[in-house]
Every structure is written in C-alpha cells, then in structure tokens.
PDB file of C-alpha atoms and ligand atoms in Angstrom:
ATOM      1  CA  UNK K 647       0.000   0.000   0.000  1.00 46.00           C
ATOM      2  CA  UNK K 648       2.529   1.842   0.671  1.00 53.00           C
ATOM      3  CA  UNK K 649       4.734   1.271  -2.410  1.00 55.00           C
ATOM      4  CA  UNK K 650       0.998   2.234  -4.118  1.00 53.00           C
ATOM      5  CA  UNK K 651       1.097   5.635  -2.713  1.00 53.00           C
ATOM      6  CA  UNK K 652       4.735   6.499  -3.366  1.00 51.00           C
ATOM      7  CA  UNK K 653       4.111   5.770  -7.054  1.00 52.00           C
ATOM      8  CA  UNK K 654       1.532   7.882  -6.935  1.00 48.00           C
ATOM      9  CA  UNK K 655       3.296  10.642  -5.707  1.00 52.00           C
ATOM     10  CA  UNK K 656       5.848  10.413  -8.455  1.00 49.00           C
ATOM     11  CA  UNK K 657       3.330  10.314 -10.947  1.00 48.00           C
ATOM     12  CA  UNK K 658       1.674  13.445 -10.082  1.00 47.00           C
ATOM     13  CA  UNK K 659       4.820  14.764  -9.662  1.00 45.00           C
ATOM     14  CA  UNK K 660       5.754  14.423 -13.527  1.00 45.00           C
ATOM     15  CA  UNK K 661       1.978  15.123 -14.346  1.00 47.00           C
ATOM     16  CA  UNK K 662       0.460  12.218 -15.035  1.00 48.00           C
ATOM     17  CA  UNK K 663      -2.769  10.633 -13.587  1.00 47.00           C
ATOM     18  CA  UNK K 664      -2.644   6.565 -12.838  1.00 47.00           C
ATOM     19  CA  UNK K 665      -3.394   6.213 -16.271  1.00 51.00           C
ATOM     20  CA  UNK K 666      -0.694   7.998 -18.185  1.00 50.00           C
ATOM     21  CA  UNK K 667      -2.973  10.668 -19.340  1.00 53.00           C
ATOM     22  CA  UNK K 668      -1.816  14.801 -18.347  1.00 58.00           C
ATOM     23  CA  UNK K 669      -2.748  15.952 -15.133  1.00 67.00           C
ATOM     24  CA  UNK K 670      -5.359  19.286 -15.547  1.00 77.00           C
ATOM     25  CA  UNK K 671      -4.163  22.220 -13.508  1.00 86.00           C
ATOM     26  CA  UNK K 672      -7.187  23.318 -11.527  1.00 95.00           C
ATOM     27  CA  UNK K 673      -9.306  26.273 -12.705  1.00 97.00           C
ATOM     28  CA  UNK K 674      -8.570  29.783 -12.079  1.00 98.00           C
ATOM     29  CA  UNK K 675     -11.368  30.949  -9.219  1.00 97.00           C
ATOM     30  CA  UNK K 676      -9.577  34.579  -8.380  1.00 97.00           C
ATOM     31  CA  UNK K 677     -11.787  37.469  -9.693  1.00 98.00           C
ATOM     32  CA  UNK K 678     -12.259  38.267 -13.259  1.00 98.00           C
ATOM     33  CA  UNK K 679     -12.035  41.891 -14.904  1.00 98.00           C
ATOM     34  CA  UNK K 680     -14.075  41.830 -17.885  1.00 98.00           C
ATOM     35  CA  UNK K 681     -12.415  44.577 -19.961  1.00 98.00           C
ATOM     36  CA  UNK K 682     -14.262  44.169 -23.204  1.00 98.00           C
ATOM     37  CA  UNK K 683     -17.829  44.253 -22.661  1.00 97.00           C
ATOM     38  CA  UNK K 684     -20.255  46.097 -24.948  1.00 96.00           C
ATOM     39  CA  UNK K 685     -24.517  46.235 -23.647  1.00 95.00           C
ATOM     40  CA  UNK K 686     -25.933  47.188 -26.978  1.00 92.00           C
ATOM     41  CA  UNK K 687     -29.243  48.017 -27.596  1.00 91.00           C
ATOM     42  CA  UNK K 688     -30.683  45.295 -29.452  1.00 92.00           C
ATOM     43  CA  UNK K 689     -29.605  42.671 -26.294  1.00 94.00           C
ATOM     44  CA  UNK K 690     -32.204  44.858 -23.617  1.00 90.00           C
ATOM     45  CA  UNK K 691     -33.202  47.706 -26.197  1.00 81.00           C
ATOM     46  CA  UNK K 692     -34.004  50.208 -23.190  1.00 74.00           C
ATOM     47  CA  UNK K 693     -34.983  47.717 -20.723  1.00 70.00           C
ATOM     48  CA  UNK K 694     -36.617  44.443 -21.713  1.00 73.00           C
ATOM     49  CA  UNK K 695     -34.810  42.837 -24.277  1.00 84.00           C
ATOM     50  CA  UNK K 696     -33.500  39.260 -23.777  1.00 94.00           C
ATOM     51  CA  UNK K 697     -31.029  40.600 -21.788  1.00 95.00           C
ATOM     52  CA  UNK K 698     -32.493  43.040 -19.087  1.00 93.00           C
ATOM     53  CA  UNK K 699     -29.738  44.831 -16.873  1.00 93.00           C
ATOM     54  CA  UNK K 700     -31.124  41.911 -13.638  1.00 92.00           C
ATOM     55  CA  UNK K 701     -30.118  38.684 -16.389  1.00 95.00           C
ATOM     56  CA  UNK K 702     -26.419  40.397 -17.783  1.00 96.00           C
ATOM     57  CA  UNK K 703     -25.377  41.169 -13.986  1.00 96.00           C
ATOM     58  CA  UNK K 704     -26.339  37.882 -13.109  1.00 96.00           C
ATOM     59  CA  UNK K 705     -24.235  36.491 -15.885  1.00 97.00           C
ATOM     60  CA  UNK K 706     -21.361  38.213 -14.483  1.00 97.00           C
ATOM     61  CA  UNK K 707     -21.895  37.279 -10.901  1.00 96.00           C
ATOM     62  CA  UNK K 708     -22.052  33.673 -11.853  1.00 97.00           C
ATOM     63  CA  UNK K 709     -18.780  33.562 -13.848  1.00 98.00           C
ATOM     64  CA  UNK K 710     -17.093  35.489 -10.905  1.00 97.00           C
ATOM     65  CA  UNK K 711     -16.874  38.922 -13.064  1.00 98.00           C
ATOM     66  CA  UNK K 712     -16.232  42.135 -10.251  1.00 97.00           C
ATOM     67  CA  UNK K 713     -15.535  44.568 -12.677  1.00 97.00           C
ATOM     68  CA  UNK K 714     -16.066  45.648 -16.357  1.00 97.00           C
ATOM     69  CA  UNK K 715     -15.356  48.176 -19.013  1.00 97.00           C
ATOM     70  CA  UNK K 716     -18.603  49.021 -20.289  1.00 96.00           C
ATOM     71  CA  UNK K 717     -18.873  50.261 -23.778  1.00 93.00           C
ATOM     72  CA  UNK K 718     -21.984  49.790 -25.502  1.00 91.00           C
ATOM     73  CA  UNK K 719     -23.694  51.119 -28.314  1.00 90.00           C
ATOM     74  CA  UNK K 720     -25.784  53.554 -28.159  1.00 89.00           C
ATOM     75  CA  UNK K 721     -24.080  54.893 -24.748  1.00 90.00           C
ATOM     76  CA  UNK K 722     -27.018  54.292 -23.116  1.00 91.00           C
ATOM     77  CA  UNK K 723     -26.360  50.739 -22.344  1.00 92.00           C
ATOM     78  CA  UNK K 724     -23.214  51.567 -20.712  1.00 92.00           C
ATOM     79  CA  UNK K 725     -24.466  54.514 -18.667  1.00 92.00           C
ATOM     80  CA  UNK K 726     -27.497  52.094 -17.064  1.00 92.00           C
ATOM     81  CA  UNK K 727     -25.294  49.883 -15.796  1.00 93.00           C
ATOM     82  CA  UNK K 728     -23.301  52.665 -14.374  1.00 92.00           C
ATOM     83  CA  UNK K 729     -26.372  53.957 -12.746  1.00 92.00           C
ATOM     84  CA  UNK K 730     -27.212  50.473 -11.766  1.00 91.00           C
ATOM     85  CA  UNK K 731     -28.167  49.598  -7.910  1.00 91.00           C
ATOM     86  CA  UNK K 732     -28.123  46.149  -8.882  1.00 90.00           C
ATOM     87  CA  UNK K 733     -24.173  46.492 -10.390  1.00 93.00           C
ATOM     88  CA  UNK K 734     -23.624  47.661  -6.740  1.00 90.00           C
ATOM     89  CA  UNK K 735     -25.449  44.816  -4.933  1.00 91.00           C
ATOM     90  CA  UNK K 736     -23.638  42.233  -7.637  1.00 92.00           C
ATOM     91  CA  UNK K 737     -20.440  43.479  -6.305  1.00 94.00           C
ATOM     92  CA  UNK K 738     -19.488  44.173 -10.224  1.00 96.00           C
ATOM     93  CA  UNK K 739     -17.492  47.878 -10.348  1.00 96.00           C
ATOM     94  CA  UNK K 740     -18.611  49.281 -14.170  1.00 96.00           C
ATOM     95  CA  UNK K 741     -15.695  51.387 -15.972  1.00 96.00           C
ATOM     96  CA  UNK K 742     -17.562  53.240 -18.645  1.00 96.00           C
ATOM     97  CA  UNK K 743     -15.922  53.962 -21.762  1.00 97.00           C
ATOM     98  CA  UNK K 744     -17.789  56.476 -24.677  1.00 95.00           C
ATOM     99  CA  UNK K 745     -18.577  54.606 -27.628  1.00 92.00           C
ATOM    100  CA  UNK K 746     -18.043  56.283 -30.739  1.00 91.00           C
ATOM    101  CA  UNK K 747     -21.054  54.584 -32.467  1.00 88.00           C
ATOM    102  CA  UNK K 748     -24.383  55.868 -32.328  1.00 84.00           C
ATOM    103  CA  UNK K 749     -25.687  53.678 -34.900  1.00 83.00           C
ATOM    104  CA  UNK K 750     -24.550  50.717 -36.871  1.00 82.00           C
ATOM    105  CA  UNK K 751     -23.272  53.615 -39.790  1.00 86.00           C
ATOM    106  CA  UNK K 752     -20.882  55.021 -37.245  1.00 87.00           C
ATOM    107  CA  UNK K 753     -18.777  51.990 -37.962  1.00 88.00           C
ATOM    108  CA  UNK K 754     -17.468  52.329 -41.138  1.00 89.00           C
ATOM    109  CA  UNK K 755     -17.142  56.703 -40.712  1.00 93.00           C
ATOM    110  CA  UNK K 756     -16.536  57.934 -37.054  1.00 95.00           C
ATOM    111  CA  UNK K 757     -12.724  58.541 -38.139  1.00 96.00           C
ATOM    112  CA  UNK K 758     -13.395  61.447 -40.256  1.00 95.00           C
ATOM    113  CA  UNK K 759     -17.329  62.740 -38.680  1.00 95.00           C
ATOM    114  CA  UNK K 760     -16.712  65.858 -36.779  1.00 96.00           C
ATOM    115  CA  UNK K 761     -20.514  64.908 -35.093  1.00 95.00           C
ATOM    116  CA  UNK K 762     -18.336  61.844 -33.845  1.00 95.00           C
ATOM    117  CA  UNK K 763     -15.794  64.383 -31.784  1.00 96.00           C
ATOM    118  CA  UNK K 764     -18.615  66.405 -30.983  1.00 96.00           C
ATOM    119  CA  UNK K 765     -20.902  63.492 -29.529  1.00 94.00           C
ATOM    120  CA  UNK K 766     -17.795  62.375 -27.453  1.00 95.00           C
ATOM    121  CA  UNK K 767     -16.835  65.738 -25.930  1.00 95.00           C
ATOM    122  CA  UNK K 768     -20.465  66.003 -24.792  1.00 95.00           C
ATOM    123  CA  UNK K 769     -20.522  62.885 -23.091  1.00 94.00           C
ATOM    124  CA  UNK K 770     -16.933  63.838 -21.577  1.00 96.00           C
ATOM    125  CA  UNK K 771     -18.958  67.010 -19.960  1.00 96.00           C
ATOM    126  CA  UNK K 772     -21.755  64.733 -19.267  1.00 93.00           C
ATOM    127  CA  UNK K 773     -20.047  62.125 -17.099  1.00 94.00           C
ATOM    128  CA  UNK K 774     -21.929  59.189 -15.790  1.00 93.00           C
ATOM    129  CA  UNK K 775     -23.576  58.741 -12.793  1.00 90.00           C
ATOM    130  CA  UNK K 776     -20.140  55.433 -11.729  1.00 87.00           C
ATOM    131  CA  UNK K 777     -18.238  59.201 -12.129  1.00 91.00           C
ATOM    132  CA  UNK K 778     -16.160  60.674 -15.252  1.00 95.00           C
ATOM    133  CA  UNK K 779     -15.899  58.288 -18.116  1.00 96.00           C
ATOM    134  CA  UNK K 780     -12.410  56.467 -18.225  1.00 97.00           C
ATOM    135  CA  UNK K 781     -11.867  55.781 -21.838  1.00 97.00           C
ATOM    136  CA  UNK K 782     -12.816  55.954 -25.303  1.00 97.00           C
ATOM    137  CA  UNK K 783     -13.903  53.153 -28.088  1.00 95.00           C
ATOM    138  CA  UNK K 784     -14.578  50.527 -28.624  1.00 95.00           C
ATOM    139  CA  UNK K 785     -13.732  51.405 -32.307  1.00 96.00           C
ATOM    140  CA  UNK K 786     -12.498  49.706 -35.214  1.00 96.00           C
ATOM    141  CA  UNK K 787     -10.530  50.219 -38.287  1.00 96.00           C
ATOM    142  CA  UNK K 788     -10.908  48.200 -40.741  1.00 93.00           C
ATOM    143  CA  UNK K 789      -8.367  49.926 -42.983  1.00 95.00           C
ATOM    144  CA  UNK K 790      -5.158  50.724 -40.820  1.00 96.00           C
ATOM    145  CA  UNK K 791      -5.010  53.907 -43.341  1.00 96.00           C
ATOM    146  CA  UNK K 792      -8.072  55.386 -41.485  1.00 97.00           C
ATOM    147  CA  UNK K 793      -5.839  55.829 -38.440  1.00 98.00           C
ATOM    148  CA  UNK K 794      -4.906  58.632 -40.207  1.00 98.00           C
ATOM    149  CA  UNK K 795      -8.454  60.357 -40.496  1.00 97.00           C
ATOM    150  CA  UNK K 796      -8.961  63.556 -38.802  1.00 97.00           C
ATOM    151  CA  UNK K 797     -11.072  62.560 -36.224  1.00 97.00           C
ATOM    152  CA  UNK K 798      -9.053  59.805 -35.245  1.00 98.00           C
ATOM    153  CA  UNK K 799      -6.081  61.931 -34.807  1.00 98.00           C
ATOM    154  CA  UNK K 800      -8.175  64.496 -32.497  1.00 97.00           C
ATOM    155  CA  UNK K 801      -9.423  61.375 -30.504  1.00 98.00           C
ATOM    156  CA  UNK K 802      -5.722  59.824 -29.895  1.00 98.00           C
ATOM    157  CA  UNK K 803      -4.525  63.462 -29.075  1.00 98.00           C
ATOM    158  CA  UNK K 804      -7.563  63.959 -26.850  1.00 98.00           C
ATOM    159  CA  UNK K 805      -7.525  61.063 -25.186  1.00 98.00           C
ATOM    160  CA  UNK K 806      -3.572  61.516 -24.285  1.00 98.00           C
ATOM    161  CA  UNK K 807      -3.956  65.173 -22.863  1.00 97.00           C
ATOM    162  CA  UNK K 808      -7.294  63.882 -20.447  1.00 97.00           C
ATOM    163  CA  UNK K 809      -5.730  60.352 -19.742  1.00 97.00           C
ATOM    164  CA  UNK K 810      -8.526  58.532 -21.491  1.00 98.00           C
ATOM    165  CA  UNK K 811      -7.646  55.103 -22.108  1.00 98.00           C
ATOM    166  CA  UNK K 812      -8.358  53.835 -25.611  1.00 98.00           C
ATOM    167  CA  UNK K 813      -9.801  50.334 -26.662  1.00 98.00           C
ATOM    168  CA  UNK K 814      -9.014  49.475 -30.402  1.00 98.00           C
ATOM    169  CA  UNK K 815     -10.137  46.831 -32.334  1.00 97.00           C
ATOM    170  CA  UNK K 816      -6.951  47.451 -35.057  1.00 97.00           C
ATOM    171  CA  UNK K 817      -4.209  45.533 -36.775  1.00 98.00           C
ATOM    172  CA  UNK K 818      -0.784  46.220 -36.002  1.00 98.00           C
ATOM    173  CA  UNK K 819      -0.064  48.889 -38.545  1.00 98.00           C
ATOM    174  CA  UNK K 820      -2.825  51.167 -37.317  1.00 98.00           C
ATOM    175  CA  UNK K 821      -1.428  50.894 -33.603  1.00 98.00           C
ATOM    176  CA  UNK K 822       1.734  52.806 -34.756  1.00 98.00           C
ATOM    177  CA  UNK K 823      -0.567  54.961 -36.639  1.00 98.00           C
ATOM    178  CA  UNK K 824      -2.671  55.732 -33.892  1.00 98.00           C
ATOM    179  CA  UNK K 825       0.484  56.282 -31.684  1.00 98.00           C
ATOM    180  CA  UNK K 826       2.075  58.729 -33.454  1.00 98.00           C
ATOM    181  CA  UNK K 827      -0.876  61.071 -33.482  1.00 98.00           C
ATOM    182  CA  UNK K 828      -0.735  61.345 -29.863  1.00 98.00           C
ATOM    183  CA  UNK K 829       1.539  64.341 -28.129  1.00 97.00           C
ATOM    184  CA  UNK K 830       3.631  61.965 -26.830  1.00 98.00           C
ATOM    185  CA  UNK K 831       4.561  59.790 -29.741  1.00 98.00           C
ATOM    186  CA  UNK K 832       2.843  56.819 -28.122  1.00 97.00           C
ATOM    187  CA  UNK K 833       4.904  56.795 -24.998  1.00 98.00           C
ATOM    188  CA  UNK K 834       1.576  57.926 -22.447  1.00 98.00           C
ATOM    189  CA  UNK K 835      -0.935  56.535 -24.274  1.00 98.00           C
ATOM    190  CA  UNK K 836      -3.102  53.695 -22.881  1.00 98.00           C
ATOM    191  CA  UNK K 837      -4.195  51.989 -25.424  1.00 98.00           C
ATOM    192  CA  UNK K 838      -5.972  48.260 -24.733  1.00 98.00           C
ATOM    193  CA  UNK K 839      -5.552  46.460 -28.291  1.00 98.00           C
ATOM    194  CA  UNK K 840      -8.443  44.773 -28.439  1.00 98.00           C
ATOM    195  CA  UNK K 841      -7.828  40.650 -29.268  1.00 98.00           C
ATOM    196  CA  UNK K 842      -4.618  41.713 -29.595  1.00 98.00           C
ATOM    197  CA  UNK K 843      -4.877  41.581 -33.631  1.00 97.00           C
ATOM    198  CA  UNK K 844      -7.125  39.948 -34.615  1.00 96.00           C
ATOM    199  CA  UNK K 845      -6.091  39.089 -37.960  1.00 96.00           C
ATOM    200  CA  UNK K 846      -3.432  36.673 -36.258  1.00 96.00           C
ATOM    201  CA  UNK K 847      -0.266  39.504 -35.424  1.00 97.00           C
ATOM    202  CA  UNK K 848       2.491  37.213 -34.998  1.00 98.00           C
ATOM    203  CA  UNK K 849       3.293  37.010 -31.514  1.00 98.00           C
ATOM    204  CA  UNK K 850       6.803  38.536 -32.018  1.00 98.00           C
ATOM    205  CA  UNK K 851       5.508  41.506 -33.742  1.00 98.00           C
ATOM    206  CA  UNK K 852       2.970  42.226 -30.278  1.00 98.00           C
ATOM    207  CA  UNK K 853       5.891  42.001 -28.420  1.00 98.00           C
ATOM    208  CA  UNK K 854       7.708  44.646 -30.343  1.00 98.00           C
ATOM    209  CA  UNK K 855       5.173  46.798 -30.269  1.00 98.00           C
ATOM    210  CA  UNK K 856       4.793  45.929 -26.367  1.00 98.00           C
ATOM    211  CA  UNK K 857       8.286  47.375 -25.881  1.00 98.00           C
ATOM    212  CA  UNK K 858       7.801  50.380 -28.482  1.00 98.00           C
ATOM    213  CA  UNK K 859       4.824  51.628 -26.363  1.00 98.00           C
ATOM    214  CA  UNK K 860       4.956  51.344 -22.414  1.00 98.00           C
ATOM    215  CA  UNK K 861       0.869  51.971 -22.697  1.00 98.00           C
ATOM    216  CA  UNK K 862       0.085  49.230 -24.952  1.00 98.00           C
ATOM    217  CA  UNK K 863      -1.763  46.179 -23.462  1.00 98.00           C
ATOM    218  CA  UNK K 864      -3.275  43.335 -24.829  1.00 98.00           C
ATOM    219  CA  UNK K 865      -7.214  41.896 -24.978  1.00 98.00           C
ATOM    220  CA  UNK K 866      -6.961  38.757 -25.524  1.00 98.00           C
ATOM    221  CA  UNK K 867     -10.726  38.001 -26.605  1.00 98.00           C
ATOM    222  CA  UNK K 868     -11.070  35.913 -30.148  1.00 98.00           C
ATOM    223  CA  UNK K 869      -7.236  35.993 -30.327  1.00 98.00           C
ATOM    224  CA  UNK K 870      -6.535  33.384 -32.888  1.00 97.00           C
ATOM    225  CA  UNK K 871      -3.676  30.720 -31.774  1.00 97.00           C
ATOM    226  CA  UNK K 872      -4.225  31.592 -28.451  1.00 98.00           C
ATOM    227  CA  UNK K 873      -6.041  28.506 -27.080  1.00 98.00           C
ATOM    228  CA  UNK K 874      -4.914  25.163 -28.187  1.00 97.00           C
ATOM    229  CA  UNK K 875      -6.395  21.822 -28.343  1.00 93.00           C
ATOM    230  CA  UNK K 876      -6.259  20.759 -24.920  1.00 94.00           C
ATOM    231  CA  UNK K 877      -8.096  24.058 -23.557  1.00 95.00           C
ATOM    232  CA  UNK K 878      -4.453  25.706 -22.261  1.00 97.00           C
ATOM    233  CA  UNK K 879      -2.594  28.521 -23.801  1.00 98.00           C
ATOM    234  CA  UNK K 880      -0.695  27.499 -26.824  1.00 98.00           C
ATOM    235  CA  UNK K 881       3.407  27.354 -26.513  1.00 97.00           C
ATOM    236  CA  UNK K 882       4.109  30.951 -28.323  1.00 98.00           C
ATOM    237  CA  UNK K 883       1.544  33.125 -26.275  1.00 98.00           C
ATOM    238  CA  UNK K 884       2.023  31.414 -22.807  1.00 98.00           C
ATOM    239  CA  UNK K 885       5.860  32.413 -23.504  1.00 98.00           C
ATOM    240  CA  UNK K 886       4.477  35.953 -24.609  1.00 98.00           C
ATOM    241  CA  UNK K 887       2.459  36.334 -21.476  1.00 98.00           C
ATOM    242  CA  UNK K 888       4.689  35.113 -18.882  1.00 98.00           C
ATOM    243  CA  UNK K 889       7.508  37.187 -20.159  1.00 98.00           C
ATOM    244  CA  UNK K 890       4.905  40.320 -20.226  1.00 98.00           C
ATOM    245  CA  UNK K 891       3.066  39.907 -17.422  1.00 98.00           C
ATOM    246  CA  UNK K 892       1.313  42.903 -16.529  1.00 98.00           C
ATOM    247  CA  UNK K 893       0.544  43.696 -20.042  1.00 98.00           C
ATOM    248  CA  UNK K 894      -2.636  41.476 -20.826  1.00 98.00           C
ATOM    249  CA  UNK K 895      -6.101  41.509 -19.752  1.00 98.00           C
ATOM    250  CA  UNK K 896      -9.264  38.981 -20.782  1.00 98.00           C
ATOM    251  CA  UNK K 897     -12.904  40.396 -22.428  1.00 98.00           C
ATOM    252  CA  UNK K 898     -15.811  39.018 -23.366  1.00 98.00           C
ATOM    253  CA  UNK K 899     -16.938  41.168 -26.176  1.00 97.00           C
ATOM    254  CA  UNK K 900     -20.824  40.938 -26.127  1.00 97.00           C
ATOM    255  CA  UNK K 901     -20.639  42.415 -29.699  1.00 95.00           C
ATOM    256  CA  UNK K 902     -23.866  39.995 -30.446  1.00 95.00           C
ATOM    257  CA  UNK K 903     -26.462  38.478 -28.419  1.00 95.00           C
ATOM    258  CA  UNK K 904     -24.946  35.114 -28.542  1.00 96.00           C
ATOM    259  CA  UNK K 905     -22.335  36.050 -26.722  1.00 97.00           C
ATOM    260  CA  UNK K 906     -24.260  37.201 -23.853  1.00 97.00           C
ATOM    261  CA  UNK K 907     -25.811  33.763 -23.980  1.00 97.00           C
ATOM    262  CA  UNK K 908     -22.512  31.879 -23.851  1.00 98.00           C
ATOM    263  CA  UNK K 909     -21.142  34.325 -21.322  1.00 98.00           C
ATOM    264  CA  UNK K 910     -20.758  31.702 -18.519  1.00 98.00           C
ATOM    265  CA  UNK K 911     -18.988  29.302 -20.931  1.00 98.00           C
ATOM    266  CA  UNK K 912     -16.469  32.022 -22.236  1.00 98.00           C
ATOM    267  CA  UNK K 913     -15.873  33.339 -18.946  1.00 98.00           C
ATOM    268  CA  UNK K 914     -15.132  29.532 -18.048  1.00 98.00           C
ATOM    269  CA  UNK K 915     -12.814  29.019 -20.750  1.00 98.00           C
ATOM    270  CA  UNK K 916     -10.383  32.020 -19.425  1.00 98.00           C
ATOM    271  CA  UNK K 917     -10.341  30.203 -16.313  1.00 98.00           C
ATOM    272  CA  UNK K 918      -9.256  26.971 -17.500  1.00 98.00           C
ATOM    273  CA  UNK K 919      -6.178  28.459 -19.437  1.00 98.00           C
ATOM    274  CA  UNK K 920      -5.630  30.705 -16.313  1.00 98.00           C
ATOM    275  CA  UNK K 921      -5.438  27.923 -14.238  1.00 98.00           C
ATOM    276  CA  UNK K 922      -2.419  26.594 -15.877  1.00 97.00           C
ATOM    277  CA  UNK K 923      -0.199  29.497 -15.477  1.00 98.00           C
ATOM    278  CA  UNK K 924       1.748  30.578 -12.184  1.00 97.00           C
ATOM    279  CA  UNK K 925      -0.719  31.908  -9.357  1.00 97.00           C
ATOM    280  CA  UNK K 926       0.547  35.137  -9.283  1.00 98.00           C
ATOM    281  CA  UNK K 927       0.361  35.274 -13.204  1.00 98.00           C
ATOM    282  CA  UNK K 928      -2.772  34.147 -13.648  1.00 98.00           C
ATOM    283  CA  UNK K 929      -4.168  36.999 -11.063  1.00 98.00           C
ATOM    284  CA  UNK K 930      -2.555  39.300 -12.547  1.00 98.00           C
ATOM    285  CA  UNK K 931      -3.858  38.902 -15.975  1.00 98.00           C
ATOM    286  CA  UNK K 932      -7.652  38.129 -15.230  1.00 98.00           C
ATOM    287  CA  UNK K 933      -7.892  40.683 -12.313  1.00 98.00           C
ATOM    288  CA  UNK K 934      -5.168  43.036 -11.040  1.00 98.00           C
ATOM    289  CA  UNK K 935      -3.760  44.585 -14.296  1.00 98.00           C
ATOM    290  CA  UNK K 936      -7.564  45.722 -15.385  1.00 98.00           C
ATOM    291  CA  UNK K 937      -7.763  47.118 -11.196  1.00 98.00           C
ATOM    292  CA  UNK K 938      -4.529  48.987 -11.442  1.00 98.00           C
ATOM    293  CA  UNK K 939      -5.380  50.456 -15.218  1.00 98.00           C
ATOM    294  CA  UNK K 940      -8.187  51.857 -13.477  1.00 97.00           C
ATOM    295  CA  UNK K 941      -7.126  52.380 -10.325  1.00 96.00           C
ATOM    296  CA  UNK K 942     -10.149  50.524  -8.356  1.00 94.00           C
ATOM    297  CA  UNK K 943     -10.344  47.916  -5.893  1.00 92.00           C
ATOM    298  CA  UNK K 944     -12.525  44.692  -5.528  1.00 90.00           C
ATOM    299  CA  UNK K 945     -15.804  45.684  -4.821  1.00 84.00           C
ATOM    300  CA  UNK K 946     -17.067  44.092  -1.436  1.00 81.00           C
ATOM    301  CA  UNK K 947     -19.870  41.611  -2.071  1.00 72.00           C
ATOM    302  CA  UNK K 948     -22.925  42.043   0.655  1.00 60.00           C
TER     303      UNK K 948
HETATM  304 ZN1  LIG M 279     -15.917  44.525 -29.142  1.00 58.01          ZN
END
C-alpha cells in the first residue's frame, strides 16, 4: 500500500494521472475583470430585451466577473449599468468607456465625422452617474489607413492630454498609426488592443510593439492561436504572457447576443487556461492589471 502511494506521488509529480494521461491544472477561481464588454441596444433595447440589466449582472456574478469596461452602443447601455443599484449589490465595479457609435453607420465613418468628436466631448462634460468616463472606443478600423483620419487623430490626441484610455479593435499597422498622433509619440498613451490583432499579429511583432509603447496592453478576446487543443494557452503566447506579465487583460466582447448567452462558458474558458499558469500570473492577468489600469479595488460583495 505503501509502495501504491509512493508511485503515486511520483506520478503526479511528472503530471500524469494513474493512467498515463496529463494531469489538468485546476481552474482559475480569483476574480475576473471583464475589460471588453459592450450592452448594446438590441440585447435589452431600453430595458426588456432578452437581456435586461437583472439577467447580464447575473451572468457576471455567476462567472465570478467584479468589474467591467462598459462600452456599448448607443451609450445608453453603458451609462445604465453605471447607474445600476443592482451592479452595486452584484459586487461588479462598471468602468464606462464612450462609444463612438451611435448607430450601426458610425462603424465604417466615425474617423473622419466631426458629429463623432462632438458626440464624445459632450458625453466627456456629461459624465456618468459610476463618475467621469475612463476611456474611449470601442472602435475599429478596418483599414489601418483610417488611423490617419482627422477625427481619429483628435481622438488619440484627446484622449492623451485627459488620460482617457483607448480600446481598439486594429491591426498592427494602425497601432503605430494611432500612436504617433498622440503628443507623446505613443509613450503615455493607454491603449488596450483589443484581441490583440485579430487578424493573427504574430506574436513577435505584439511584443515589439509591447516594448515600443509602455501603454500598450493586450485583450486577448477571439485571439486566434491563443487557445490550443487541450483548452491551455498554446506554446508561443504562454511564452508571450509570462515574459509580459502585466501587459494582458481577458474580455468578453458581447458584440452579439450570442455572446451574452454563452457568457458563462467564455468566462469559463479564461479560467481553464488561467489555471495553468503561475498563481501570481494568472491573477494578474484576469484581475489586477484591469484594477490597477483603473485604479479601483474589488468591490465588497454584501
Ligand atoms: Zn468589441
């Protein structure tokens, strides 16, 4: 029996079960900052909706969510939840962000619509009732030459000089575009890239641009090559995050309903990967690096 148990001990320690097949690190259960959430109108349009403010907060408070950046489109989604008793009572802190879209047109224009600029200096003055908005976007270029469009410029510049932070869904070209538009050259901006290129960056190219600008940080939402088969982080971007740390965050982009109906299951699937890195690691990127961005704590729970 006791020969049993020393074999077993040896086993696990190499990371195998009995069996021979890979030992599963156990889930992530730390907090979760959700820093890529959108409440559009078409998932409670103005307050039933499938998703009603009561069903997305309980969505979060199931998966373990205690704080998001809220951007949703119109802003009125994002400045409910701000107002929201029931985000306080969930224990869920809401970031709000100004979306630049009004409508589904606002896509494909907002980088050269002066009513864009205007629409987000009003809500600057407007605030919400969480306090001042935080950031700007999400936005997205689908043509990295757009990044040069007048109203993107004013919006980079703009959101340097009032510390806004910026969350771009962009490919790697455009996030030197957008950079150099700012006073600073890109050196002060905060900037989340949302998925952190979607289009499949090459890892080593994100880290370049990690170390060109001390702002930049990664969302790692529909990242392709990301996730491999057996639910962990593939080789190439667990290197890339435990050589960067403090430079990552997760999202669950509610961009469609659907989303908001797998939101348990995506939230899940962070905390499987999660699991699998270093403690301190895996806190870092699914909680603390979204906290310090923003500068908030965890909310109590009552
Ligand atoms: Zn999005």
């Amino acid at each position: 029996m006791r020969a049993f148990a020393l074999i077993l001990q040896a086993l696990i320690a190499i990371g195998l079960t009995a069996f021979g097949t890979p030992l599963r690190a156990a889930d992530y259960t730390g907090p979760l900052f959700d820093a890529h959430l959108h409440y559009n109108e078409e998932a409670w349009d103005g307050q039933a909706g499938p998703h009603p403010p009561a069903d997305v907060l309980g969505r979060m408070q199931r998966s373990g969510v205690r704080a998001i950046v809220a951007n949703s489109r119109p802003n009125k989604g994002s400045l409910t939840l701000a107002a929201s008793p029931q985000a306080r009572e969930a224990g869920v802190a809401v970031v709000p962000f100004v979306r630049l879209y009004r409508n589904r047109a606002d896509y494909s224009g907002w980088f050269a619509d002066e009513t864009v600029y205007a629409m987000v200096q009003a809500e600057l003055v407007r605030g919400t009732q969480a306090g001042p908005y935080r950031g700007i976007g999400e936005f997205h270029l689908y043509d990295s030459a757009n990044a040069d469009g007048p109203v993107a410029r004013k919006l980079m510049a703009l959101a340097e000089e009032r510390g806004l932070v910026v969350l771009a869904h962009v490919d790697d070209v455009a996030i030197d575009k957008l950079m150099a538009h700012t006073p600073s050259r890109g050196q002060k901006l905060r900037l989340v890239w949302a998925h952190t290129g979607i289009g499949g960056t090459p890892p080593e190219r994100v880290e370049a641009l990690l170390a060109r600008y001390p702002g930049l940080m990664g969302e790692l939402s529909y990242r392709p090559g990301l996730v491999c088969d057996d639910r962990q982080l593939c080789p190439a971007w667990r290197a890339l995050l435990l050589r960067h740390p403090t430079r990552f965050l997760v999202g669950s982009d509610t961009w469609v309903n659907q989303r908001w109906q797998d939101y348990e299951n995506l939230m899940q699937g962070y905390r499987q990967w999660l699991g699998g890195l270093p403690a301190d690691v895996a806190r870092r990127i699914a909680w603390s690096n979204g906290a310090d961005l923003f500068g908030i704590d965890l909310p109590k729970t009552p």
